[in-house]
Coordinates of C-alpha atoms in Angstrom, one line a residue:
M256 CA 201.2 217.5 -41.8
D257 CA 200.8 220.6 -43.1
C258 CA 201.6 221.5 -46.3
C259 CA 201.6 224.7 -46.0
T260 CA 202.7 227.6 -43.3
S261 CA 201.3 230.7 -42.8
T262 CA 204.3 232.5 -44.4
K263 CA 204.5 231.0 -48.1
P264 CA 208.0 232.6 -49.6
F265 CA 207.9 230.1 -52.4
D266 CA 204.5 229.3 -54.7
L267 CA 206.0 226.0 -55.2
A268 CA 208.7 223.6 -53.8
I269 CA 210.0 220.5 -55.7
I270 CA 212.2 217.9 -54.3
G271 CA 214.4 216.8 -57.0
G272 CA 217.2 218.5 -60.0
G273 CA 216.1 215.9 -62.9
S274 CA 213.6 216.0 -65.8
A275 CA 210.2 216.0 -63.7
A276 CA 211.6 218.6 -61.3
F277 CA 212.9 221.1 -64.0
A278 CA 209.7 220.5 -66.2
A279 CA 207.6 221.2 -63.2
A280 CA 209.9 224.4 -62.7
I281 CA 209.5 225.7 -65.9
R282 CA 205.7 225.2 -66.0
A283 CA 205.5 227.1 -62.3
A284 CA 207.2 229.8 -64.0
D285 CA 205.3 229.5 -67.3
L286 CA 202.1 230.3 -64.7
G287 CA 203.6 233.2 -63.0
A288 CA 204.5 231.5 -59.8
R289 CA 207.8 231.1 -57.9
P290 CA 209.1 227.9 -57.5
V291 CA 212.1 226.7 -55.9
I292 CA 214.2 223.2 -57.0
I293 CA 215.9 221.1 -53.7
E294 CA 218.5 219.2 -55.0
R295 CA 221.1 217.6 -53.0
G296 CA 223.2 216.1 -55.5
T297 CA 224.1 216.6 -59.0
L298 CA 221.7 218.3 -61.3
G299 CA 220.2 216.6 -64.4
G300 CA 218.8 213.7 -62.7
T301 CA 219.5 209.7 -63.9
C302 CA 219.3 210.3 -67.5
V303 CA 221.6 213.2 -68.4
N304 CA 224.2 212.0 -65.9
V305 CA 224.1 208.1 -65.8
G306 CA 221.2 207.2 -67.9
C307 CA 220.1 207.6 -71.3
V308 CA 222.5 209.9 -72.6
P309 CA 226.1 208.1 -71.4
S310 CA 224.5 204.8 -72.7
K311 CA 223.0 205.4 -75.8
A312 CA 226.8 207.6 -76.4
L313 CA 228.7 204.0 -75.4
L314 CA 226.2 202.0 -77.6
R315 CA 226.8 204.1 -80.6
A316 CA 230.5 204.1 -80.2
A317 CA 230.3 200.4 -79.3
E318 CA 228.3 200.0 -82.8
A319 CA 230.5 202.0 -84.7
F320 CA 233.1 200.1 -84.0
H321 CA 231.5 196.7 -84.3
R322 CA 230.7 197.5 -87.7
A323 CA 234.2 198.4 -89.5
G324 CA 234.8 194.5 -89.0
H325 CA 231.3 193.3 -89.7
H326 CA 229.6 194.6 -92.2
P327 CA 227.8 192.7 -95.6
F328 CA 229.4 195.1 -98.4
R329 CA 232.1 193.8 -100.7
G330 CA 234.9 195.7 -101.9
I331 CA 234.9 198.1 -97.9
H332 CA 237.7 197.1 -96.0
A333 CA 238.3 197.8 -92.7
T334 CA 241.0 197.8 -90.0
V335 CA 240.4 198.0 -86.2
S336 CA 242.4 198.5 -83.5
P337 CA 241.6 197.3 -80.0
P338 CA 239.3 199.9 -78.7
D339 CA 240.8 202.7 -76.0
L340 CA 237.5 202.8 -73.5
A341 CA 239.3 205.5 -71.3
S342 CA 239.3 207.6 -74.4
V343 CA 235.6 206.9 -75.4
V344 CA 234.9 207.1 -71.6
A345 CA 236.1 210.4 -71.7
Q346 CA 234.2 211.9 -74.7
K347 CA 230.6 210.7 -72.9
D348 CA 231.7 212.4 -69.9
E349 CA 232.6 215.5 -72.1
L350 CA 229.3 215.3 -73.5
V351 CA 227.4 214.7 -70.2
E352 CA 228.6 217.8 -69.0
E353 CA 227.7 219.9 -71.7
L354 CA 224.1 218.8 -72.0
R355 CA 223.6 219.1 -68.0
R356 CA 225.3 222.4 -68.5
E357 CA 223.0 223.5 -71.4
K358 CA 219.6 221.7 -70.3
Y359 CA 219.9 222.1 -66.5
Q360 CA 222.1 225.0 -65.3
N361 CA 221.6 227.2 -68.4
V362 CA 218.0 226.8 -68.0
L363 CA 217.8 228.1 -64.4
E364 CA 220.1 231.2 -65.6
A365 CA 217.0 231.6 -68.3
Y366 CA 213.9 231.4 -65.5
P367 CA 214.8 234.0 -62.9
Q368 CA 212.0 232.9 -61.1
I369 CA 213.2 229.6 -60.2
T370 CA 215.3 229.4 -57.3
L371 CA 218.1 226.8 -56.7
L372 CA 218.6 225.3 -53.0
K373 CA 221.1 222.7 -52.4
G374 CA 220.8 220.6 -49.8
E375 CA 219.0 217.5 -48.1
A376 CA 215.3 217.7 -48.0
A377 CA 213.0 216.1 -45.3
F378 CA 209.8 216.4 -43.5
E379 CA 210.2 217.3 -40.0
R380 CA 208.1 218.5 -37.1
N381 CA 204.9 219.2 -39.3
A382 CA 207.0 221.0 -42.5
L383 CA 209.8 220.6 -44.9
H384 CA 212.9 221.2 -43.7
V385 CA 216.2 221.4 -46.2
N386 CA 219.8 221.2 -44.2
G387 CA 217.8 221.3 -40.9
A388 CA 215.9 224.9 -42.1
P389 CA 212.5 225.3 -42.5
V390 CA 211.7 225.8 -46.0
S391 CA 207.8 227.3 -46.8
A392 CA 205.9 226.4 -50.0
A393 CA 202.2 227.3 -50.9
K394 CA 202.2 223.1 -52.6
L395 CA 205.0 220.4 -52.8
I396 CA 206.2 218.1 -55.6
L397 CA 208.2 215.3 -54.9
A398 CA 210.1 214.0 -57.9
T399 CA 213.2 212.5 -56.3
G400 CA 213.3 209.6 -59.3
A401 CA 214.7 206.3 -58.6
R402 CA 217.7 204.2 -58.0
P403 CA 219.1 200.7 -59.2
W404 CA 218.0 197.8 -57.2
F405 CA 219.5 195.0 -55.9
P406 CA 217.1 191.7 -55.5
P407 CA 217.7 189.4 -52.2
I408 CA 220.2 186.9 -53.7
S409 CA 222.6 184.9 -51.4
G410 CA 225.9 186.3 -51.4
L411 CA 225.1 189.2 -53.4
D412 CA 226.7 191.4 -50.6
S413 CA 229.9 189.6 -50.7
V414 CA 231.2 190.9 -53.9
T415 CA 231.7 194.3 -55.4
A416 CA 228.9 194.4 -57.9
L417 CA 228.4 197.0 -60.7
T418 CA 225.2 199.0 -61.2
S419 CA 224.8 200.6 -64.7
T420 CA 225.9 203.3 -63.4
E421 CA 229.6 202.1 -62.3
A422 CA 229.7 200.1 -65.8
L423 CA 229.2 202.9 -67.8
A424 CA 232.6 204.7 -65.9
L425 CA 234.1 201.8 -66.6
R426 CA 237.9 203.0 -68.2
E427 CA 239.7 199.5 -68.7
L428 CA 237.5 196.8 -70.6
P429 CA 237.2 194.1 -68.3
A430 CA 237.8 190.4 -69.9
S431 CA 234.7 188.7 -68.7
M432 CA 231.1 190.2 -67.5
I433 CA 227.8 188.1 -66.0
V434 CA 224.5 190.4 -66.7
L435 CA 221.8 189.5 -64.0
G436 CA 218.7 190.9 -65.9
G437 CA 217.8 190.7 -69.5
G438 CA 215.6 193.9 -69.4
A439 CA 216.6 196.8 -71.5
V440 CA 219.4 198.4 -69.5
G441 CA 220.8 194.6 -69.3
V442 CA 221.0 193.9 -72.8
E443 CA 221.9 196.9 -74.0
L444 CA 225.3 196.8 -71.8
A445 CA 225.8 193.8 -72.5
Q446 CA 225.6 194.1 -76.7
L447 CA 227.9 197.4 -75.8
F448 CA 230.7 195.5 -73.8
A449 CA 230.0 192.6 -76.5
R450 CA 230.9 194.4 -78.9
L451 CA 233.8 196.0 -77.6
G452 CA 235.1 192.9 -76.6
T453 CA 234.0 191.3 -73.5
K454 CA 233.0 188.1 -72.9
V455 CA 229.3 188.5 -71.9
T456 CA 226.8 186.1 -70.5
I457 CA 222.9 187.5 -69.4
V458 CA 221.4 186.0 -67.0
E459 CA 217.5 186.1 -67.2
A460 CA 215.2 184.3 -65.0
L461 CA 212.1 184.7 -67.3
P462 CA 211.4 182.7 -70.7
H463 CA 212.3 185.7 -73.2
I464 CA 214.7 188.5 -73.0
V465 CA 213.1 192.1 -72.7
P466 CA 210.1 190.6 -71.0
A467 CA 208.1 193.7 -71.4
E468 CA 207.8 193.1 -75.0
D469 CA 206.3 190.7 -77.3
P470 CA 207.8 187.0 -76.1
E471 CA 208.7 186.9 -80.3
V472 CA 210.8 190.2 -80.4
G473 CA 212.5 188.9 -77.4
D474 CA 213.5 185.3 -78.8
A475 CA 214.2 187.1 -82.0
L476 CA 216.8 189.4 -80.3
A477 CA 218.3 186.9 -78.4
S478 CA 219.1 185.0 -81.3
Y479 CA 220.6 188.1 -82.8
L480 CA 222.8 188.6 -79.8
R481 CA 223.7 184.9 -79.4
A482 CA 225.2 185.2 -82.9
E483 CA 227.5 188.2 -81.7
G484 CA 228.8 185.5 -79.2
I485 CA 226.8 186.5 -76.2
D486 CA 225.8 183.8 -74.0
V487 CA 222.1 184.7 -73.5
R488 CA 220.2 182.1 -70.6
V489 CA 216.8 182.3 -70.3
V490 CA 214.6 180.8 -67.7
T491 CA 217.9 180.5 -64.7
R492 CA 217.5 181.0 -61.5
V493 CA 220.5 182.5 -59.8
V494 CA 221.1 180.5 -56.6
G495 CA 224.3 182.1 -55.1
V496 CA 226.7 184.5 -55.5
A497 CA 230.1 184.1 -54.2
P498 CA 234.1 185.7 -54.6
D499 CA 236.1 183.8 -57.1
A500 CA 239.9 183.8 -58.3
E501 CA 238.3 185.0 -61.7
G502 CA 236.2 187.9 -59.9
V503 CA 232.8 186.6 -58.9
R504 CA 230.9 182.8 -59.2
V505 CA 227.4 183.5 -59.9
D506 CA 225.3 179.8 -58.9
V507 CA 222.6 179.7 -61.3
Q508 CA 219.8 176.7 -61.8
V509 CA 217.7 175.9 -64.7
A510 CA 216.1 172.4 -63.5
D511 CA 217.5 170.3 -61.4
P512 CA 221.4 170.7 -61.7
T513 CA 222.8 174.0 -60.5
E514 CA 225.8 175.6 -62.5
S515 CA 228.6 178.1 -61.5
L516 CA 229.4 180.9 -63.9
T517 CA 232.4 182.8 -63.7
A518 CA 233.8 186.3 -64.6
R519 CA 235.5 189.5 -63.8
H520 CA 232.7 191.5 -63.1
L521 CA 229.2 191.0 -62.1
L522 CA 226.8 193.5 -63.8
V523 CA 223.1 193.8 -61.8
A524 CA 220.3 195.0 -64.0
T525 CA 217.5 193.9 -62.7
G526 CA 215.5 196.9 -62.3
R527 CA 214.9 200.7 -60.5
R528 CA 213.2 201.8 -57.2
P529 CA 211.8 204.8 -56.6
N530 CA 214.0 207.0 -54.0
T531 CA 211.6 207.7 -51.2
G532 CA 214.2 206.8 -48.3
G533 CA 215.7 209.3 -46.3
L534 CA 212.9 211.9 -46.9
G535 CA 210.9 210.8 -43.5
L536 CA 207.7 210.1 -45.4
E537 CA 207.4 208.2 -42.8
R538 CA 206.3 211.0 -40.2
T539 CA 203.9 212.0 -42.9
D540 CA 200.6 210.7 -44.6
I541 CA 201.7 209.8 -47.9
A542 CA 201.2 206.3 -48.9
L543 CA 203.7 204.4 -50.4
G544 CA 203.3 201.2 -52.6
R545 CA 205.1 197.9 -52.3
R546 CA 207.8 198.8 -54.0
G547 CA 207.9 202.0 -52.5
E548 CA 206.6 204.4 -54.7
I549 CA 204.2 207.2 -54.3
L550 CA 200.9 206.6 -54.5
V551 CA 199.0 209.3 -56.6
N552 CA 195.8 210.3 -57.8
E553 CA 194.9 210.5 -61.5
H554 CA 195.5 214.3 -60.6
L555 CA 199.6 213.0 -59.3
E556 CA 198.4 214.5 -56.1
T557 CA 199.6 212.1 -52.9
T558 CA 197.2 210.9 -50.2
H559 CA 198.2 214.3 -48.6
P560 CA 196.2 217.4 -50.2
G561 CA 198.7 220.1 -51.8
I562 CA 201.8 217.2 -51.9
Y563 CA 202.2 215.6 -55.5
A564 CA 204.6 213.5 -56.9
A565 CA 206.0 212.9 -60.3
G566 CA 208.6 211.3 -62.1
D567 CA 210.0 207.7 -61.8
V568 CA 209.0 208.0 -57.9
I569 CA 205.5 207.2 -58.6
G570 CA 206.9 204.0 -60.3
D571 CA 206.2 202.9 -63.6
P572 CA 206.9 204.0 -66.4
M573 CA 210.0 204.8 -65.7
F574 CA 211.0 207.1 -68.9
V575 CA 212.8 210.3 -69.1
Y576 CA 209.6 211.6 -71.3
V577 CA 206.9 210.2 -69.1
A578 CA 208.8 212.1 -66.0
A579 CA 209.0 215.6 -68.0
Y580 CA 205.3 215.5 -68.9
A581 CA 204.4 214.4 -65.5
G582 CA 206.1 216.7 -64.0
S583 CA 204.8 219.7 -65.7
L584 CA 201.4 218.3 -65.0
A585 CA 201.6 218.2 -61.3
A586 CA 203.2 221.6 -61.1
E587 CA 199.7 222.6 -63.2
N588 CA 197.5 221.3 -60.9
A589 CA 199.1 222.5 -57.7
L590 CA 199.0 225.6 -58.8
A591 CA 195.8 226.0 -61.1
G592 CA 193.6 223.4 -59.4
N593 CA 193.2 219.4 -60.3
T594 CA 192.0 220.3 -63.6
R595 CA 194.7 217.5 -66.0
K596 CA 194.8 214.0 -65.5
Y597 CA 197.8 211.8 -66.0
D598 CA 197.6 209.5 -68.9
V599 CA 200.2 207.0 -69.9
S600 CA 197.7 204.8 -71.9
V601 CA 200.2 205.5 -74.9
V602 CA 203.5 205.4 -74.2
P603 CA 206.4 204.3 -76.8
R604 CA 209.2 201.8 -75.4
V605 CA 212.6 201.7 -76.9
T606 CA 215.4 199.6 -76.0
F607 CA 218.7 200.8 -77.9
T608 CA 220.0 197.3 -79.1
D609 CA 220.9 196.8 -82.5
P610 CA 218.7 195.7 -83.8
A611 CA 216.9 197.9 -81.6
V612 CA 213.2 197.2 -80.0
A613 CA 210.2 199.5 -80.0
S614 CA 206.6 198.8 -78.9
V615 CA 203.4 200.8 -78.3
G616 CA 200.1 199.6 -76.8
L617 CA 199.2 195.8 -76.9
D618 CA 200.2 192.8 -77.7
E619 CA 198.4 190.0 -79.2
H620 CA 198.1 188.3 -76.3
E621 CA 197.0 191.5 -73.8
A622 CA 194.6 192.6 -76.6
R623 CA 192.8 188.9 -76.8
A624 CA 192.6 189.2 -73.0
R625 CA 190.6 192.1 -73.1
G626 CA 188.0 190.8 -75.3
M627 CA 189.0 191.8 -78.7
R628 CA 188.5 190.0 -82.2
V629 CA 192.5 190.7 -82.9
L630 CA 194.3 191.1 -86.5
V631 CA 197.9 190.4 -86.6
S632 CA 200.3 191.6 -89.1
K633 CA 203.7 190.3 -89.5
L634 CA 206.4 192.0 -91.7
P635 CA 209.7 190.9 -91.6
L636 CA 211.9 193.2 -93.0
S637 CA 213.0 190.5 -95.9
H638 CA 210.5 192.7 -97.8
V639 CA 211.3 196.1 -96.7
P640 CA 213.5 198.0 -99.4
R641 CA 215.3 200.1 -97.4
S642 CA 216.6 197.1 -95.5
I643 CA 217.4 194.7 -98.5
A644 CA 219.7 198.0 -99.8
A645 CA 221.4 198.0 -96.7
R646 CA 221.9 194.5 -96.8
D647 CA 220.5 194.4 -92.9
T648 CA 217.2 192.6 -92.5
R649 CA 217.4 191.6 -89.3
G650 CA 214.3 191.6 -87.4
F651 CA 210.2 192.6 -88.2
I652 CA 207.5 194.8 -87.8
K653 CA 204.1 193.2 -85.9
L654 CA 201.2 195.0 -85.7
V655 CA 197.7 194.2 -83.9
A656 CA 194.4 195.7 -84.9
D657 CA 191.0 195.4 -83.1
E658 CA 189.3 193.6 -86.5
A659 CA 185.9 195.4 -85.0
T660 CA 187.1 198.7 -85.7
N661 CA 190.4 198.7 -87.7
L662 CA 192.4 200.6 -85.0
L663 CA 195.6 199.8 -84.3
V664 CA 196.0 199.2 -81.0
G665 CA 199.6 197.9 -80.8
A666 CA 202.8 197.8 -82.7
H667 CA 206.0 195.9 -82.0
V668 CA 209.2 196.8 -84.0
L669 CA 212.9 194.9 -84.3
A670 CA 214.6 196.6 -86.6
P671 CA 217.6 198.9 -86.8
E672 CA 216.3 202.5 -85.3
A673 CA 213.2 201.0 -84.4
G674 CA 212.6 204.1 -82.3
E675 CA 212.5 206.1 -85.1
I676 CA 209.8 203.9 -86.7
I677 CA 207.5 203.7 -83.9
Q678 CA 206.1 207.1 -83.2
Q679 CA 204.2 206.1 -86.2
A680 CA 202.2 203.8 -84.0
V681 CA 202.2 206.2 -81.7
M682 CA 200.1 208.5 -83.6
A683 CA 197.8 206.3 -84.9
I684 CA 196.9 204.8 -81.7
R685 CA 196.7 208.3 -80.2
F686 CA 194.2 209.8 -82.7
G687 CA 192.5 206.8 -83.8
I688 CA 194.0 206.1 -87.2
R689 CA 192.9 203.3 -88.7
V690 CA 195.5 200.4 -90.3
D691 CA 193.6 201.0 -93.9
E692 CA 194.1 204.7 -93.6
I693 CA 198.1 204.2 -92.7
A694 CA 198.1 201.6 -95.7
A695 CA 197.0 204.3 -98.1
T696 CA 199.4 207.0 -97.1
M697 CA 202.0 207.5 -99.1
H698 CA 205.6 207.1 -97.2
P699 CA 208.9 207.9 -98.9
Y700 CA 210.4 205.1 -100.3
L701 CA 213.9 203.1 -99.4
T702 CA 213.3 204.3 -95.7
L703 CA 212.3 202.3 -92.8
A704 CA 209.4 204.2 -92.0
E705 CA 207.6 202.4 -95.2
G706 CA 208.2 199.4 -93.6
F707 CA 205.2 200.7 -91.0
K708 CA 202.9 201.2 -94.3
L709 CA 204.0 197.7 -95.6
A710 CA 203.3 196.1 -92.0
A711 CA 199.6 197.9 -92.4
Q712 CA 199.2 196.4 -96.1
T713 CA 200.3 193.3 -95.2
F714 CA 196.7 192.5 -93.1
K715 CA 195.2 192.3 -96.9
K716 CA 198.0 191.7 -98.9
D717 CA 200.5 189.4 -99.6
V718 CA 203.5 192.5 -100.0
A719 CA 206.0 190.0 -101.7
K720 CA 203.7 190.3 -104.9
L721 CA 203.9 194.1 -105.1
S722 CA 205.9 195.9 -107.1
C723 CA 208.5 198.6 -105.3
C724 CA 205.8 201.5 -104.0
A725 CA 203.0 199.9 -105.1
A726 CA 199.9 200.9 -103.4

C-alpha cells in the first residue's frame, strides 16, 4: 500500500480528533505544514468528553458532599440533603462542552492551516479514503485512541453493563453497583458513587487494587475505601454474570466456594483496548500487537514507512499527557525526518481517589529485580505538619533510591492531592537530583510538598525527632 499519491494537497493527514491528533496538527502547523484532521465523531477524544474531565469534575462534587458530613473539626456543623445527581451531571456536561469548545474547536480557528474533515477514514485500494473518497497526504498519523474493553466472562453479554462512559452520564443515583476491576477507573468511580449514597462492591482478580502501583499503596487504599463502606474484594474471580430481579447477578469465586453478588448496576472497568477496527488495517502492512495496538518503532513510525501512530492506539501508557507528547513527536518526525525518539521512561501516574495515588519510576521490588542495591524511605503522613493541621493523616510517601548513586529511582504517594506532590519526584528522576539534595532543599512549611523533603530526610534521619522546619 502506498502512503502517498502523486498529488499531495496535504502534508500530513491525522486520523483522530483527540489530544494526540491535535498536538500533531499544531506541531505540523508550527513547522509550516498543511495538516488535515479526520474525525468521525465528537472532537476532543476520550479525555475531555468521557474521561479525565467529566470523571474528575464528578469526583470533586462527590468529595464536597462527603466532606460536608464527614470532617474532623469540632464546632463545625454542616447539614446535607440527598444529592441531586441530575444537576451535578448537567453542570459536568456544561464544563465538558466549554472545554471542548475552548481547547479544540477554538484551536482550529486559531490555526487556519489545519483542515478538519468529518467522516470515516479507512484504507481502500492502496490509499486512504474518507467517506469513500480518496484523501492524499505526504505522511499519515494514526491517532484513533482506545475504548473500554469487556473481558470474556460467561453471561456478560446477557446484561446491560455500564462502561465508565455510561456511568458518568447516569442522572439517577443507583441503589447499588458492582464494579468489575480495581484499577484506577474502577476505584475512582466506586468511591464517587459510594460517597453519593450507592452501595458499592469492587471485585478485583489480583491480590491488590490499583495493581499497577506499589502493593503497600493498594492495601492501604483498600482499607480507606472499606472504612467508607465500600466492599473491596481482591483475589476474586468472576465466573459468570446473569440478569437478576434486582438488576444483575455476579457469581464470584475466591477459593472453591462460589458466591453470588447482586446489584442494580454492573460497571465494567477492566481496561481499554486500542481503536484499530474499521480502518482497513488488514489491507495494509501495518503490524498490530496482541491487544490490537499499533506497533511502532522508537520514532513512532509503524511498519509501513511514512505512516506513524500516537496516543492510546499504540497501547500503554494510556494517559492524555503522553498522547499529546507522542502526537507532537510523531508529527515532527513525519515532517522533518526521524530525529526524535519516543521516551516514556519517566511517566507519572495519578489515581484521583481520596486519598489519591501518585507514582513515578520503580517500586522497590522492580529496582531489586534490576540488580540495584535499594534504599527505601517510607514516611507516614502523621509526620507531615500539613496533614496534622488538616487532621487528615491518611497515607504515606515512599521513596526508592539507588544506594550506589543516591539517586531517586521511584516515588509512591498515597495522600490527599498526591498528584500535586509527585512532580517533584518526576523532576528528580528526570534530571538526576540526588535524595540528599532533595533533603537539603528548602520547602515551604505546612504544605504537602514539604512531605517530599521529609521523606527524603527519612533515608538518614528519624523525622519524629526533628523540630518544625528543621534541616
